[in-house]
Each structure stands twice: as structure tokens, then as C-alpha cells.
JSON list of C-alpha atoms in Angstrom, two decimals:
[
{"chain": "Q", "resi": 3, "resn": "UNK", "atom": "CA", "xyz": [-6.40, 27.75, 8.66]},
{"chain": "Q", "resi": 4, "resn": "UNK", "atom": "CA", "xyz": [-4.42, 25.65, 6.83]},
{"chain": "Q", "resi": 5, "resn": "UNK", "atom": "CA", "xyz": [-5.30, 22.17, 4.93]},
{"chain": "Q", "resi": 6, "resn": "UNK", "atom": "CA", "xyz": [-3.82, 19.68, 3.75]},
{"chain": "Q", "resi": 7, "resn": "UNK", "atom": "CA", "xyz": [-4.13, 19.21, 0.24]},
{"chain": "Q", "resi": 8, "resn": "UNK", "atom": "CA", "xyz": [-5.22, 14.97, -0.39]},
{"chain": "Q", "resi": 9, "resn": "UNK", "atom": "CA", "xyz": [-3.42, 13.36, -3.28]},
{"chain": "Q", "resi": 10, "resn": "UNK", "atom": "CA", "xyz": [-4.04, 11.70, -6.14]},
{"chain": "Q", "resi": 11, "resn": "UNK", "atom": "CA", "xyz": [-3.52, 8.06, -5.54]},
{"chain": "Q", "resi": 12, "resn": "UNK", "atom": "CA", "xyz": [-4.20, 6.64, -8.66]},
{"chain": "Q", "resi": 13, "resn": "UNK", "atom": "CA", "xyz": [-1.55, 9.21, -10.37]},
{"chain": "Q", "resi": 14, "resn": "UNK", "atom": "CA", "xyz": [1.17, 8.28, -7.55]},
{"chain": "Q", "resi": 15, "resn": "UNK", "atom": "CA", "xyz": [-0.08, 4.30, -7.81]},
{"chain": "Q", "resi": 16, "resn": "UNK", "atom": "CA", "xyz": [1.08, 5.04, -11.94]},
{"chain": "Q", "resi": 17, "resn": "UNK", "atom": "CA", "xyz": [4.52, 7.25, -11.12]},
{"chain": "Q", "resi": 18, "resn": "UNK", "atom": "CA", "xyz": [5.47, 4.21, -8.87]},
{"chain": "Q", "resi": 19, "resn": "UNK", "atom": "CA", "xyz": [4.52, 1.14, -11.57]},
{"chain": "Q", "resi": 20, "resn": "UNK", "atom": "CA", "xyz": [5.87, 3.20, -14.25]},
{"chain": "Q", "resi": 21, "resn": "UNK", "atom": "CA", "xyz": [9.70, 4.01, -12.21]},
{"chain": "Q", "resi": 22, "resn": "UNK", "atom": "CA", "xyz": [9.81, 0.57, -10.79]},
{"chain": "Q", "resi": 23, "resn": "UNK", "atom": "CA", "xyz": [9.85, -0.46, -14.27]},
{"chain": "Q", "resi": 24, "resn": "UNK", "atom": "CA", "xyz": [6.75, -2.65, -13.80]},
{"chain": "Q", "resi": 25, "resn": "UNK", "atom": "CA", "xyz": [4.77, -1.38, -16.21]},
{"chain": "Q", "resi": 26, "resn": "UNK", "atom": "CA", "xyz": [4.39, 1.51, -19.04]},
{"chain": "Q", "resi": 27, "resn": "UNK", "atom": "CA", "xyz": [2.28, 3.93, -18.30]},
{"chain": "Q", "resi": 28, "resn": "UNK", "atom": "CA", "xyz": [0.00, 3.25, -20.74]},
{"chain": "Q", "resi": 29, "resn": "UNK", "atom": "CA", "xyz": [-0.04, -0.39, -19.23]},
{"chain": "Q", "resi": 30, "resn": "UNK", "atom": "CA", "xyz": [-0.46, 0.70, -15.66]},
{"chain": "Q", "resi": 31, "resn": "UNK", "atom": "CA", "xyz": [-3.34, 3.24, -16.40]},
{"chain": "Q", "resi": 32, "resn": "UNK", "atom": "CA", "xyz": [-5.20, 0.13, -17.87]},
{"chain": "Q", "resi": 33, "resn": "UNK", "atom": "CA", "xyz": [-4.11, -2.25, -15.18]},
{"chain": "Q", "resi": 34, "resn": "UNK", "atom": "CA", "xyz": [-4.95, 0.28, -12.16]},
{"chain": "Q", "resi": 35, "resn": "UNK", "atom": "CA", "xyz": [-8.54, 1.12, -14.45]},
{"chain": "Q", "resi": 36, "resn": "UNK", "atom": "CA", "xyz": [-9.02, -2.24, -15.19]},
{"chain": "Q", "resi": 37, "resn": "UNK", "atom": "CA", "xyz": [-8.65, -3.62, -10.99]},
{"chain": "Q", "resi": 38, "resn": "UNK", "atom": "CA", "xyz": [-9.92, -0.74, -9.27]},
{"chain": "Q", "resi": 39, "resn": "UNK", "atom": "CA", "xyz": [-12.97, 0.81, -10.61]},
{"chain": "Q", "resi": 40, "resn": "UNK", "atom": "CA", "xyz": [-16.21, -1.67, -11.75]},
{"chain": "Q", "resi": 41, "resn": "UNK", "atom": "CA", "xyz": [-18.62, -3.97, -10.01]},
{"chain": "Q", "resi": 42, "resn": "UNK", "atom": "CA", "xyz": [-17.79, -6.42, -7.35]},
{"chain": "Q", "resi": 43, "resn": "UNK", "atom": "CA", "xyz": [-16.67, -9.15, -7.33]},
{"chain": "Q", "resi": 44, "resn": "UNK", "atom": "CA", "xyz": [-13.14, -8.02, -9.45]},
{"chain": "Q", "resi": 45, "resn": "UNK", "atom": "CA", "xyz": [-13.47, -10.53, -12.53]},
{"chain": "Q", "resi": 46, "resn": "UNK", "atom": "CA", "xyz": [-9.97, -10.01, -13.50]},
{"chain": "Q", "resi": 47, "resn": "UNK", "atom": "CA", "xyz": [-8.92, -11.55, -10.41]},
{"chain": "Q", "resi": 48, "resn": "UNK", "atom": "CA", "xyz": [-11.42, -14.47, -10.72]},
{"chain": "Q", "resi": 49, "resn": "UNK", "atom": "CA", "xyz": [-10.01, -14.91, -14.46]},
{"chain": "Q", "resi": 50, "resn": "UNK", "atom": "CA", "xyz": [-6.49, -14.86, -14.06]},
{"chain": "Q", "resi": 51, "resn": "UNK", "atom": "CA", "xyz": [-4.34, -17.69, -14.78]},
{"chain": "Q", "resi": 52, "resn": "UNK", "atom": "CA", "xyz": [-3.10, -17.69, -11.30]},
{"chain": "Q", "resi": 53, "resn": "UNK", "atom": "CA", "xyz": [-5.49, -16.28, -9.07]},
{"chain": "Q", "resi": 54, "resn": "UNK", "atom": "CA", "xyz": [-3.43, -16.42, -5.85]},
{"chain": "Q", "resi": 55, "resn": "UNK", "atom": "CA", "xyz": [-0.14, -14.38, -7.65]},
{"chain": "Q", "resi": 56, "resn": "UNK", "atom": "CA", "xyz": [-3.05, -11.74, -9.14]},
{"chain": "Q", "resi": 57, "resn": "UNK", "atom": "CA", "xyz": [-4.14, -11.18, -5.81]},
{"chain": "Q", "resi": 58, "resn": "UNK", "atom": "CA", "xyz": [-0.18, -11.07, -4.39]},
{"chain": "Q", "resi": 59, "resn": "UNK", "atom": "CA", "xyz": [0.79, -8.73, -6.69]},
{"chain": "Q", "resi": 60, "resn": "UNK", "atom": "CA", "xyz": [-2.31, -6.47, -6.99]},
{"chain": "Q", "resi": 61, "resn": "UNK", "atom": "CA", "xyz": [-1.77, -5.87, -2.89]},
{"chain": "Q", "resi": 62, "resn": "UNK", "atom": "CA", "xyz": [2.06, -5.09, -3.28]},
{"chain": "Q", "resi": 63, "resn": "UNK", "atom": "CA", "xyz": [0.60, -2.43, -6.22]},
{"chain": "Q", "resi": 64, "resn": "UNK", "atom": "CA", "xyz": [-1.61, -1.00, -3.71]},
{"chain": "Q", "resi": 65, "resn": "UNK", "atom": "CA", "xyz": [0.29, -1.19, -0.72]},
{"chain": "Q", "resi": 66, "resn": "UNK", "atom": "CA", "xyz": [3.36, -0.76, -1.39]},
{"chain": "Q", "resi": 67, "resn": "UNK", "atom": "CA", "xyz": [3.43, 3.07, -2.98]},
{"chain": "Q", "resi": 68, "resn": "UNK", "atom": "CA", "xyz": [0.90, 4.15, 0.06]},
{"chain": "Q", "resi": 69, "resn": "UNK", "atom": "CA", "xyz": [3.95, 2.61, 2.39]},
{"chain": "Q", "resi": 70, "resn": "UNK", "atom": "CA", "xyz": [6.62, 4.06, 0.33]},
{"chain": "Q", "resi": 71, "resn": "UNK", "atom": "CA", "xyz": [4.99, 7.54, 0.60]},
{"chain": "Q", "resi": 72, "resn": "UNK", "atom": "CA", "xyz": [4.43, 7.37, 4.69]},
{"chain": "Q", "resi": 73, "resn": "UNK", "atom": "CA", "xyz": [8.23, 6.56, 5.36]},
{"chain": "Q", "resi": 74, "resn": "UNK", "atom": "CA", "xyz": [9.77, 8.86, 2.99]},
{"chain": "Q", "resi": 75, "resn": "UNK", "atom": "CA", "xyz": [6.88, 11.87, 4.45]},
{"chain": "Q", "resi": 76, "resn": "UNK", "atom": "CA", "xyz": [7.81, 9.83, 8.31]},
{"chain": "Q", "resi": 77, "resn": "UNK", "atom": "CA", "xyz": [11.24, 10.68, 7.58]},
{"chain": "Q", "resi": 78, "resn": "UNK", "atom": "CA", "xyz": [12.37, 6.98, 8.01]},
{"chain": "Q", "resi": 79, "resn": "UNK", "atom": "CA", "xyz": [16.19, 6.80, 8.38]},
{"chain": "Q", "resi": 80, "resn": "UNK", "atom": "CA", "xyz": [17.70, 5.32, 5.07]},
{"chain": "Q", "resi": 81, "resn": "UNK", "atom": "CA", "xyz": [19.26, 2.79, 7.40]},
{"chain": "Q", "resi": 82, "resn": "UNK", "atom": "CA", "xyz": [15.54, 1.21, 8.28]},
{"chain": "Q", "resi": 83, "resn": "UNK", "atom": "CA", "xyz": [12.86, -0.36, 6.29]},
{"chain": "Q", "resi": 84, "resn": "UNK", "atom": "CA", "xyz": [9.30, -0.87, 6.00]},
{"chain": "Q", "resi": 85, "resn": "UNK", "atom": "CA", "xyz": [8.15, -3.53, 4.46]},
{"chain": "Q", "resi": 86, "resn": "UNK", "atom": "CA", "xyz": [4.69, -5.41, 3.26]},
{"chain": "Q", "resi": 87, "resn": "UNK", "atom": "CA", "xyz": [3.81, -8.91, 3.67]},
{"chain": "Q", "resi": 88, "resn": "UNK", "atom": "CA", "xyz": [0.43, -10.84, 2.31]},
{"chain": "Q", "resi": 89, "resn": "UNK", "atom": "CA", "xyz": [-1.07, -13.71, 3.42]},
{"chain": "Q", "resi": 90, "resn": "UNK", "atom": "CA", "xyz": [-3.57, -13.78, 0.12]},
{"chain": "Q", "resi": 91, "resn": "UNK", "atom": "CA", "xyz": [-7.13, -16.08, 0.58]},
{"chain": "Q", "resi": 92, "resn": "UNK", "atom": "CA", "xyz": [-9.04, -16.68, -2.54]},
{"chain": "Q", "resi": 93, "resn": "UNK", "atom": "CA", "xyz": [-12.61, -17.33, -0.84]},
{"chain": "Q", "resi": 94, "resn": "UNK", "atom": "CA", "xyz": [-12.00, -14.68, 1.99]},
{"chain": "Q", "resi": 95, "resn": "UNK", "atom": "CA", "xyz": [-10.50, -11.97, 3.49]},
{"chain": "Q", "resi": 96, "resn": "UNK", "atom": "CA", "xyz": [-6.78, -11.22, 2.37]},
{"chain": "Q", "resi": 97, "resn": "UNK", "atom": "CA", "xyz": [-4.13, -9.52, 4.81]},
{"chain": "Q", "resi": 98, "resn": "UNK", "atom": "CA", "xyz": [-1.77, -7.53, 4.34]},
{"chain": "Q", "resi": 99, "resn": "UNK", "atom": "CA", "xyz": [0.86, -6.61, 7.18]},
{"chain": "Q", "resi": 100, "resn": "UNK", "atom": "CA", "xyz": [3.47, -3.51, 7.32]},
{"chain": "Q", "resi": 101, "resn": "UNK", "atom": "CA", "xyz": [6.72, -4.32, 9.36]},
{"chain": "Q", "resi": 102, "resn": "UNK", "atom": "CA", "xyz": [9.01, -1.57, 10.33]},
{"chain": "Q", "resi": 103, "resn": "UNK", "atom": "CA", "xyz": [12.51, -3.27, 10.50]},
{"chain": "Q", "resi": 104, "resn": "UNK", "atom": "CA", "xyz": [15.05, -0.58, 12.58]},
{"chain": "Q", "resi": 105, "resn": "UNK", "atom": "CA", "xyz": [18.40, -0.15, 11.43]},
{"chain": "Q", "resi": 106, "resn": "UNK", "atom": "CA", "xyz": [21.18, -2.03, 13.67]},
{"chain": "Q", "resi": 107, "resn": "UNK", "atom": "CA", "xyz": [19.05, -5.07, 13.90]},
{"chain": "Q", "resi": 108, "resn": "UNK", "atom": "CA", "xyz": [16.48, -3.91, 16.43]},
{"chain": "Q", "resi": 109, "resn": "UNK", "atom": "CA", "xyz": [13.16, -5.17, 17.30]},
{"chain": "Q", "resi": 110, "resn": "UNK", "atom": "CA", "xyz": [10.90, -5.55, 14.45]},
{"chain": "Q", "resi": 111, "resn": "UNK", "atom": "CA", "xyz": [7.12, -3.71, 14.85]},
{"chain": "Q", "resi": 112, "resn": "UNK", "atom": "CA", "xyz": [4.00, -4.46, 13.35]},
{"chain": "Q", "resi": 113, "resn": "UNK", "atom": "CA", "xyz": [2.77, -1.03, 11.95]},
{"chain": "Q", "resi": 114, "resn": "UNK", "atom": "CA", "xyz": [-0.36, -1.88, 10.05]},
{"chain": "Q", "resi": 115, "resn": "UNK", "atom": "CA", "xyz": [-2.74, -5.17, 9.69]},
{"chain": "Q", "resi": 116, "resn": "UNK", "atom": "CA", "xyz": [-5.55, -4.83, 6.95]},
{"chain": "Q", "resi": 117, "resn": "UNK", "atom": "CA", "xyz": [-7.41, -7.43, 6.22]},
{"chain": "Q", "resi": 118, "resn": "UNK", "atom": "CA", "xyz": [-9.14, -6.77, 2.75]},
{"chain": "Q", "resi": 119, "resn": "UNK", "atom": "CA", "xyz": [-11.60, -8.64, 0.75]},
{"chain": "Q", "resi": 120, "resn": "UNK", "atom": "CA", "xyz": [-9.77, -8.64, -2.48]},
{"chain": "Q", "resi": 121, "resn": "UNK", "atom": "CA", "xyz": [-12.76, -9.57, -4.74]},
{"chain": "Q", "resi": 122, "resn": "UNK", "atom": "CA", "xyz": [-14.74, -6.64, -3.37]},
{"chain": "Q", "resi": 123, "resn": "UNK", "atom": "CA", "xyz": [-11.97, -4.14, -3.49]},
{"chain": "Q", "resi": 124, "resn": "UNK", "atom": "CA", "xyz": [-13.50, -2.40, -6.55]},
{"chain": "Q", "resi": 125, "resn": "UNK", "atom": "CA", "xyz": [-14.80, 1.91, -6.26]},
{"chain": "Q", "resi": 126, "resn": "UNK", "atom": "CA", "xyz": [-16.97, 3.36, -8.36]},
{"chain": "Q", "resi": 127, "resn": "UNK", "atom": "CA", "xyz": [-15.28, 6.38, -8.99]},
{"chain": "Q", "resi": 128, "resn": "UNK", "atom": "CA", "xyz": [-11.39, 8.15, -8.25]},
{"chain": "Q", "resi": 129, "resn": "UNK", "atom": "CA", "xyz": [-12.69, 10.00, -5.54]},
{"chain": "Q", "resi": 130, "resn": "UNK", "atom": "CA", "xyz": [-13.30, 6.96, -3.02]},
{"chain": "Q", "resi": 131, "resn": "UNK", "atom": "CA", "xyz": [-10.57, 5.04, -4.02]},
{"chain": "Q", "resi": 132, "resn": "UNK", "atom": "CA", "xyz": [-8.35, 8.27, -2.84]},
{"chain": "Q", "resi": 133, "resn": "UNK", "atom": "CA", "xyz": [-10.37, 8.73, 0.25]},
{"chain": "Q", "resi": 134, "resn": "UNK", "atom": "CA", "xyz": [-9.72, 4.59, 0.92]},
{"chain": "Q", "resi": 135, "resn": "UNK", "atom": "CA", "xyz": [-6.03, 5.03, 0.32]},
{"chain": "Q", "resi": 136, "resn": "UNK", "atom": "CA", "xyz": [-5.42, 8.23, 2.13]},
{"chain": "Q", "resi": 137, "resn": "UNK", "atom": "CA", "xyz": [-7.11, 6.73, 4.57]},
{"chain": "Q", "resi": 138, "resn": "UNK", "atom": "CA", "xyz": [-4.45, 3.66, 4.87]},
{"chain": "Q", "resi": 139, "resn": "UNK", "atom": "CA", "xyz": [-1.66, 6.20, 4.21]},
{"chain": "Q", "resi": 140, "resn": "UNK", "atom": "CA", "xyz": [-2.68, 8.17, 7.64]},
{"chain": "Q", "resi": 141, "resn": "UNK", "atom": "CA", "xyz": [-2.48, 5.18, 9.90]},
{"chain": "Q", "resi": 142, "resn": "UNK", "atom": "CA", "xyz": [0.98, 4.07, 7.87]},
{"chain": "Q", "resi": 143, "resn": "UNK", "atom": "CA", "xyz": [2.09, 7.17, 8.62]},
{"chain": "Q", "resi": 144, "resn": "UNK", "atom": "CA", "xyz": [1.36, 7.53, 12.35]},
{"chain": "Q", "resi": 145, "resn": "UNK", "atom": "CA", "xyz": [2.78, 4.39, 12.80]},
{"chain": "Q", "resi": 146, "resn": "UNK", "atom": "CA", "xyz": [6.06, 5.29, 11.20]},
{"chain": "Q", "resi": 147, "resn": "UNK", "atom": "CA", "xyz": [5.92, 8.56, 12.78]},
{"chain": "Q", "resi": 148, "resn": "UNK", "atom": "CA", "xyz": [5.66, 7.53, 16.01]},
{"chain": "Q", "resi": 149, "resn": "UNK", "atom": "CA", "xyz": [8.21, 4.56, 15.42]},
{"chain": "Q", "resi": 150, "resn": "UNK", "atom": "CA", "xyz": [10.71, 7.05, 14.23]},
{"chain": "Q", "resi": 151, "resn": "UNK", "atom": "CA", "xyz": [10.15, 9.72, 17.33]},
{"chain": "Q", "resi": 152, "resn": "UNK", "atom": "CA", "xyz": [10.74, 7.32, 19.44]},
{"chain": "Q", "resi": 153, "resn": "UNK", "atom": "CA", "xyz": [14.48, 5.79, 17.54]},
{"chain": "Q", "resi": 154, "resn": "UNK", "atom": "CA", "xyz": [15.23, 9.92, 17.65]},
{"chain": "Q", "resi": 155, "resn": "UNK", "atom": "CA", "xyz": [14.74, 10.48, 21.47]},
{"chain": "Q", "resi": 156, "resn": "UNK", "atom": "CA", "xyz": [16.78, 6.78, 21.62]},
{"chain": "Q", "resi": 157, "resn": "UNK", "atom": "CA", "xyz": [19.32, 7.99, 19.44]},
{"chain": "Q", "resi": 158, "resn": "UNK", "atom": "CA", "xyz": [19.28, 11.46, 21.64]},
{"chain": "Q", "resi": 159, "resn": "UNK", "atom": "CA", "xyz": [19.58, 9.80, 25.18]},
{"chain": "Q", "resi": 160, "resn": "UNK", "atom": "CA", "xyz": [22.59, 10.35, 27.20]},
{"chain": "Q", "resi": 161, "resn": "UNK", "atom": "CA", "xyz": [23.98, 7.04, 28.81]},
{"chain": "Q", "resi": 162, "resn": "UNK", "atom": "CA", "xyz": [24.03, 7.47, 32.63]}
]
């Protein structure tokens, strides 16, 4: 029996600030320490100079790597694109919405709608914040999966 080996979130969340160019790595080890792990509600958030671009950007650092990760493993065609959109509330619920965009302009599909309470998105150790973003990665990727079977047996058919 065969199983499949979970990954380390927080070390892929680093990779992927660190080769966008976002942030060193000593940087994003203290920014991904600092606004995941600690008690609830996230006081960074709450003290940032901009609350509402804290809470933007923290999402797209979160998101965005777990999306990343489920096309490439989805075998997206480089011609396509996922992409993550946030509609960010400072006194509730955040969402966050994945959007599969086919190449040659066809239909756009929703593939994921979280809605997260940003303030409370704190763990209190590695452990469950990889189980909470393998978690999201599964449904990305059986979205995508599915999304991109179906373009194949499209791309496959033989006009009548």
C-alpha cells in the first residue's frame, strides 16, 4: 500500500516568497512565523498600517503557492491559468476565490470559494497548519484535475 507522503507547507510557503523575490528567506521565515502560529485574534494584522492590504496580501501568500502547486501537480496546460481573487472584510469573514481561465478564451470556472476569518487564522503548531493547507490543496487540485480531463477529452473529440 502506497501513501502519499504530505508536504511541508510552511517550507514550500518560504521557496515561493523567497523565488518570487518577495522576501529573503530570513524575512519570510519571520513573516510566515510571525502570521501563522500564536493566539487569535492575529495582532499583526490588527496593527498594521493598512489593515485591509495586510489581509490582501497575507491571502495571496497563502493561497497562491497552494494554487500554484495543484496546477503544476493538475498538469494545467501552460496556455491556461488559475488565478486568486479576495474580497478582504476587516470585521468578518474574508473570501478568497480560485478561477480557472482556459486557454483560447473559454469559459471561465470557479474552482474554489473559502471564506476565512483572517483574524482567527492563527495554528498552534506546523503540523495543523499543513493539515489546513493540504487540505485546501486537495480540493484545488480536484478542481483543476477535473477541469483539465475534461479540456483533454475536448481537445481529443473527433468533429462529426
Amino acid at each position: 500500500m502506497t501513501t502519499r507522503c504530505a508536504r511541508n507547507w510552511i517550507s514550500y510557503l518560504t521557496d515561493s516568497l523567497v523565488n518570487a523575490n518577495a522576501l529573503p528567506a530570513e524575512e519570510a521565515i519571520e513573516y510566515l512565523t510571525q502570521n501563522l502560529f500564536g493566539d487569535a485574534p492575529n495582532r499583526r494584522l490588527h496593527e498594521a498600517k493598512v489593515p485591509h492590504e495586510a489581509v490582501a496580501q497575507l491571502l495571496q501568500r497563502l493561497y497562491g503557492p497552494l494554487l500554484e502547486a495543484a496546477a503544476r501537480d493538475a498538469n494545467v496546460p501552460a496556455e491556461a491559468a488559475a488565478r486568486l481573487f479576495t474580497d478582504v472584510s476587516l470585521i468578518g469573514p474574508s473570501t478568497v476565490l480560485a478561477v480557472y481561465f482556459p486557454a483560447n478564451d473559454g469559459p471561465q470556472q470557479l474552482i474554489a470559494l473559502d471564506s476565512v476569518r483572517t483574524w482567527d487564522l492563527v495554528f498552534p503548531h506546523a503540523d495543523a497548519f499543513n493539515a489546513w493547507a493540504d487540505e485546501r490543496y486537495a480540493k484545488l487540485y480536484a478542481s483543476l484535475s477535473v477541469l483539465t480531463a475534461q479540456t483533454s477529452a475536448t481537445a481529443c473529440a473527433i468533429p462529426a
